[in-house]
XYZ file of C-alpha atoms in Angstrom:
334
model
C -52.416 149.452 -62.931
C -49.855 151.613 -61.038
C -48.328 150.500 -58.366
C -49.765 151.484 -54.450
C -48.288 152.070 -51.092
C -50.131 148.123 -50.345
C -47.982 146.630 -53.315
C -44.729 148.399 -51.968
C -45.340 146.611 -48.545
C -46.031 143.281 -49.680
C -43.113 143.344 -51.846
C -40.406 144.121 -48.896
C -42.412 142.873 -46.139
C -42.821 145.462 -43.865
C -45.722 147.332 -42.276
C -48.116 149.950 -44.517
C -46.804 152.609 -41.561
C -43.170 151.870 -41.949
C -43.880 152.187 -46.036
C -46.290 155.670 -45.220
C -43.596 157.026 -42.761
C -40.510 156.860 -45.503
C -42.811 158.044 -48.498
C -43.904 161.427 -45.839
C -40.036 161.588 -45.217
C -40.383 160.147 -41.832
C -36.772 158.890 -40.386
C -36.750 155.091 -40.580
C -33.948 152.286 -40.092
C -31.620 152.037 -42.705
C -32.468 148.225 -43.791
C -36.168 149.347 -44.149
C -35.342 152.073 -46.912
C -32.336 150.439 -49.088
C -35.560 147.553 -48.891
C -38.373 150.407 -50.045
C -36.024 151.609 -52.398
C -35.087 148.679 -54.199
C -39.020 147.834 -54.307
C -39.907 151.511 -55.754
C -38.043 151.155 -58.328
C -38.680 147.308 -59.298
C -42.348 148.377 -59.188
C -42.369 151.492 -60.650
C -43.971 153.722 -58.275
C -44.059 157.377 -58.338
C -44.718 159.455 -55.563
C -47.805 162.045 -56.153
C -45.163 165.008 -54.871
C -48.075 167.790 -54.594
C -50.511 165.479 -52.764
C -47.504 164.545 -50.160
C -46.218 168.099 -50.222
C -49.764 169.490 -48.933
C -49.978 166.767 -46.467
C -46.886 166.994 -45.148
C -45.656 170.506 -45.698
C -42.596 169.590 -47.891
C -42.015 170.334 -51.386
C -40.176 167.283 -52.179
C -37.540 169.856 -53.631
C -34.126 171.167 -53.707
C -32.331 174.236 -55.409
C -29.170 174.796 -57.404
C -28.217 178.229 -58.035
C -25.674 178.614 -60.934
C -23.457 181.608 -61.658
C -24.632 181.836 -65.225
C -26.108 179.162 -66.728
C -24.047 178.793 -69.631
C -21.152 177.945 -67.450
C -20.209 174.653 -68.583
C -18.074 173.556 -65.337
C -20.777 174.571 -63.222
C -23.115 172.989 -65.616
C -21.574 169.543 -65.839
C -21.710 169.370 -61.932
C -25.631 170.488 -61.967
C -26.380 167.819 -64.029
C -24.974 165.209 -61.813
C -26.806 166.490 -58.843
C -29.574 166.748 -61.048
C -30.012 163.377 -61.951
C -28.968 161.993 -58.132
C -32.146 164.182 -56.231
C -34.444 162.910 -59.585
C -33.256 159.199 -58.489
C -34.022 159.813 -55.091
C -37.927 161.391 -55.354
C -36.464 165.349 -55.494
C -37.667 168.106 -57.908
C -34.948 170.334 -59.220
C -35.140 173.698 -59.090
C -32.121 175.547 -61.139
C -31.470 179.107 -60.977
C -28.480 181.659 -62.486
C -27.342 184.541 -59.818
C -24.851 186.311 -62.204
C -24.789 188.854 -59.336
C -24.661 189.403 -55.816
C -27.586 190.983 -56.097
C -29.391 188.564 -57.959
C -28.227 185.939 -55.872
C -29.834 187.539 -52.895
C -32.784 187.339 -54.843
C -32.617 184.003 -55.786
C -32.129 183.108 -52.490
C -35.029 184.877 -51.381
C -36.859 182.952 -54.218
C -35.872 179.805 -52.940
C -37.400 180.002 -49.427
C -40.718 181.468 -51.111
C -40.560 177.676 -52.665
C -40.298 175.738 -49.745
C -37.144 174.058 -51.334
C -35.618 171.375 -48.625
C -32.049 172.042 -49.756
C -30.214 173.952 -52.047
C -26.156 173.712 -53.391
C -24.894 176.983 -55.151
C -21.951 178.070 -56.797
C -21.749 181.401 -54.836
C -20.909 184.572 -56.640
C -21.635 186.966 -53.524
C -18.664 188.057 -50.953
C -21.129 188.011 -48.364
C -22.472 185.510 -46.313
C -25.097 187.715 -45.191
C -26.761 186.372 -48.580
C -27.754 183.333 -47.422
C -29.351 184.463 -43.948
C -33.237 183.564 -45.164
C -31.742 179.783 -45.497
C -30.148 179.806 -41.834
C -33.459 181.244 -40.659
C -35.492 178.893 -42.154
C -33.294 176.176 -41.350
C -32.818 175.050 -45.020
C -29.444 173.154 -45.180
C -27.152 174.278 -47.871
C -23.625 173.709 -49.523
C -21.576 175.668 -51.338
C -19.452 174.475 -54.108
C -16.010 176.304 -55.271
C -16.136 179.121 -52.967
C -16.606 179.503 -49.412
C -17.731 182.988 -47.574
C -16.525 183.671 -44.392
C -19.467 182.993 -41.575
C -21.224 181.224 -43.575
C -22.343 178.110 -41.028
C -22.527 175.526 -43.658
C -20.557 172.564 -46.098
C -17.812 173.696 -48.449
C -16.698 171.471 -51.331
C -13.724 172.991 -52.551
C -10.329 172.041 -54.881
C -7.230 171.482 -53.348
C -6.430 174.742 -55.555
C -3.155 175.823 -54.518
C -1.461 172.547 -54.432
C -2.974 171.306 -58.233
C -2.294 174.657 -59.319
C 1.508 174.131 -58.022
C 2.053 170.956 -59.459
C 0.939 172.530 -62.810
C 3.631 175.168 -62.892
C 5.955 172.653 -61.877
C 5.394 170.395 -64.365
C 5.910 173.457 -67.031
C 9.239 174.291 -65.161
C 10.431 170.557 -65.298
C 9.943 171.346 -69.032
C 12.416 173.890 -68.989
C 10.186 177.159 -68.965
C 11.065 180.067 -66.858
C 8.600 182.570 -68.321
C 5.231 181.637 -67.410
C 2.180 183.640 -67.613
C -1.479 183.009 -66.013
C -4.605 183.411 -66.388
C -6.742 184.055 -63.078
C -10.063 184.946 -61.593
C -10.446 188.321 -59.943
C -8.871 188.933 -56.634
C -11.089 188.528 -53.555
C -12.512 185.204 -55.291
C -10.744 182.198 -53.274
C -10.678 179.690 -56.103
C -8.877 181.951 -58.637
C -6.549 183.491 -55.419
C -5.274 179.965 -54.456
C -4.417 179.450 -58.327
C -2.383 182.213 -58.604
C -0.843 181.477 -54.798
C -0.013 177.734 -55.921
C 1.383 179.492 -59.064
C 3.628 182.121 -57.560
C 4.350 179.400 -55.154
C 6.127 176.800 -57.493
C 8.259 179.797 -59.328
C 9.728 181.009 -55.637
C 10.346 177.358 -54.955
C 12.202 177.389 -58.390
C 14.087 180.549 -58.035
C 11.923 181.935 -60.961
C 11.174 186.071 -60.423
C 7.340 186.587 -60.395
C 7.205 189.021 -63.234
C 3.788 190.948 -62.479
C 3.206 191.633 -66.389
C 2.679 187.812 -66.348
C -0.264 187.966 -64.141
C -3.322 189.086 -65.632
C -6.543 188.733 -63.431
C -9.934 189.536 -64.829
C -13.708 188.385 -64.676
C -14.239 184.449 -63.714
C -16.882 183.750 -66.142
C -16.480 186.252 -69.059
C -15.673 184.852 -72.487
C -14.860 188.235 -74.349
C -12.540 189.328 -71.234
C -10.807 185.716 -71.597
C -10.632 186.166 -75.188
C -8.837 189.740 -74.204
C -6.800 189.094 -71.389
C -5.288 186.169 -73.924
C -5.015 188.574 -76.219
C -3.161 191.198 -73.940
C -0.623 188.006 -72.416
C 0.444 186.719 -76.156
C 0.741 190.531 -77.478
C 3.592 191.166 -74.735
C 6.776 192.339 -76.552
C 8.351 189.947 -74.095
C 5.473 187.157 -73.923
C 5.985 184.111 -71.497
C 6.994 180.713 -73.573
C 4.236 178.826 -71.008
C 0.828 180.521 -69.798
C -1.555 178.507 -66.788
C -4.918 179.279 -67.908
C -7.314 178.711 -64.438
C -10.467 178.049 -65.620
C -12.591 176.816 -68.651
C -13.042 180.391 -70.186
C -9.552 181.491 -69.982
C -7.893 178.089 -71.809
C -10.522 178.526 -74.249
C -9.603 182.484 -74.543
C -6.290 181.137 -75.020
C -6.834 179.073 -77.594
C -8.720 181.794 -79.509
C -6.032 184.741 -78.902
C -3.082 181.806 -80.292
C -5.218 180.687 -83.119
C -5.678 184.713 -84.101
C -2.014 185.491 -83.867
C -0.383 182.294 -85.728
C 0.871 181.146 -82.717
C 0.874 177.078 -83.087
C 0.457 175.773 -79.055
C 2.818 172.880 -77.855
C 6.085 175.161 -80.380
C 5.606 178.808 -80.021
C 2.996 178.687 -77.182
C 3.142 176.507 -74.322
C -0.575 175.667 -72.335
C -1.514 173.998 -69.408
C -5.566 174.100 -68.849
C -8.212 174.139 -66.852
C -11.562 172.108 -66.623
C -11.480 168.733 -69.144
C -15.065 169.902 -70.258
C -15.399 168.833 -73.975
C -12.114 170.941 -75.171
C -10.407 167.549 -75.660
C -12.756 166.467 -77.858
C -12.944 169.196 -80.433
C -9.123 171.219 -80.272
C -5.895 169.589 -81.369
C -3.373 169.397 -80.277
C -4.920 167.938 -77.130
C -4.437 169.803 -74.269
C -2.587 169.329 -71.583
C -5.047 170.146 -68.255
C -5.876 170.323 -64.743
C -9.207 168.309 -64.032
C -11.504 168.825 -61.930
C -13.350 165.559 -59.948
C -16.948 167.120 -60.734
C -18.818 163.841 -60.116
C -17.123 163.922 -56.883
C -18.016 166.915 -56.187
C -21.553 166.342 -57.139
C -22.368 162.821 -55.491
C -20.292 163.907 -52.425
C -22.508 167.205 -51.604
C -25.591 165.410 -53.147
C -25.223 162.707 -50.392
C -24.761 165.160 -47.533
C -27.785 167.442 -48.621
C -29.951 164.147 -48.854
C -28.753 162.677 -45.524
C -29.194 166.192 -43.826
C -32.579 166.689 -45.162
C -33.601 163.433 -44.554
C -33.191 163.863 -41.029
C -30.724 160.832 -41.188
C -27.462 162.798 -39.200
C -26.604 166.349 -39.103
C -24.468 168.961 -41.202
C -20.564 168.909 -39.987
C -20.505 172.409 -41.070
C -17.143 171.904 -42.480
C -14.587 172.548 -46.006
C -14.288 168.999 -47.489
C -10.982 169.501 -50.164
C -11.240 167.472 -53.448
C -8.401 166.543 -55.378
C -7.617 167.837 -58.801
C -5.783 166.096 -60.862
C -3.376 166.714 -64.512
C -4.376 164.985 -67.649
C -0.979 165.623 -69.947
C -1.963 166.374 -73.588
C 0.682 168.390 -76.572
C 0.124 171.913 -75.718
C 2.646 171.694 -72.734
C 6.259 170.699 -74.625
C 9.951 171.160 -73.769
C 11.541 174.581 -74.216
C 13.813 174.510 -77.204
């Protein structure tokens, strides 16, 4: 027989009101949930979510809006938040934006839900997108890229410092041509990469040769594919390239496997995003990380405590640190 609101009560010892007021999302003291908690899932019980979202007006929801969702970085982080509102009594609602326009839309779609929360990767330049949220007064957080006025939580990389300790560590290993692959301009993620990039060759005396630099699309395979294509086809090609994202190492890869060019002896690598690569390309590489359970329990634990009730939203960029996992693709020069 399932387990009831009664059976919940008896089990932690508190009132049938105290039990009522946390399963309607009711603010109570912290010792009385960790104590519901614990007895919800030693008994069991699942909450009806449509019966308490027509009493009480809440959906028992929250939103994730993707760029695409066949990004795999953005992907690995979903699923983490994912699983953290399921644990907690949340339905997850995941959509892709591809577009600003679309993610206007989605937007829109989410407040026609009556989601509680949502977290999105933003692909818009304007904050103006997310207006229906502020007027609704739906917390949300943005992860990877902030836009200016929006009044909200940023999780962001410490991008221009990891990204400078990567072309350090290729300088240390005596290359002075290095090449990168970046994210359109006007994109902060992929702008601090290429900062933290020219950065660490000033620092090094190194000339920033602008036919090392080649920008394009952040979440395009076949423009990856090209842009690697167009940086190892150079006459004079850099010994090193600092590929900034999942879809550029893995263009990388592609354009030095096409033109015989073995990585770690005539092509140098460093990485970006330890998403399953590793596991399937030798030699290993050598990469920047991302913390993307970080970044997921981190934001999932500020949406939950905001919607909750429990304190409010600082409103503020929280910086997560990156970190380099050495592989053989990044060797010494000669």
């Amino acid at each position: 027989m399932p387990a009831t609101l009664k059976d919940i009560a008896k089990r932690t010892n508190l009132s049938l009101g105290t039990v009522s007021n946390y399963i309607n999302g009711k603010k109570i003291k912290e010792k009385n949930r960790v104590l519901i908690e614990r007895a919800i899932r030693e008994l069991d019980y699942s909450v009806n979510q449509l019966a308490r979202g027509l009493k009480t007006n809440r959906s028992a929801s929250v939103g994730i809006i993707m760029p695409t969702l066949d990004d795999p970085y953005a992907a690995k982080i979903a699923s983490h938040l994912t699983s953290i509102f399921r644990a907690n009594d949340y339905a997850v609602l995941v959509c892709e934006s591809a577009s600003a326009e679309n993610e206007a839309e989605v937007v829109q779609f989410m407040v026609q839900k009556q989601v509680e929360g949502v977290i999105s990767f933003p692909v818009a330049e304007d904050a103006a997108v997310y207006r229906p949220l502020d007027e609704k007064k739906i917390p949300y957080i943005l992860i990877d890229r902030a836009l200016k006025g929006a009044p909200c939580d940023v999780f962001l990389l410490n991008n221009r410092e990891i990204s400078r300790s990567a072309v350090r560590l290729a300088i240390s290993r005596g290359h002075r041509k290095i090449g990168i692959l970046a994210g359109e301009k006007g994109f902060l993620s992929a702008d601090e990469r290429v900062a933290g990039y020219t950065d660490a060759l000033r620092e090094a005396g190194i000339p920033v040769r602008q036919e090392y630099i080649l920008r394009s699309k952040q979440n395009d395979q076949d423009g990856a594919i090209a842009g690697a294509a167009e940086l190892t086809g150079l006459s004079d090609r850099p010994t090193a390239v600092f590929a900034t994202n999942y879809f550029f190492t893995l263009g990388m890869v592609v354009a030095c496997s096409e033109r015989g060019l073995r990585l770690g002896r005539e092509m140098h690598l460093i990485g970006f995003d330890d998403i399953m690569l590793n596991e399937l390309i030798r030699p290993k590489l050598t990469i920047v990380a991302q913390p993307m359970r970080e970044y997921a329990e981190k934001s999932a634990a500020l949406l939950l405590g905001v919607m909750r009730g429990e304190f409010e939203s600082p409103k503020k960029t929280h910086i997560c640190e990156g970190y380099i996992t050495e592989g053989e693709t990044l060797g010494y020069l000669g």
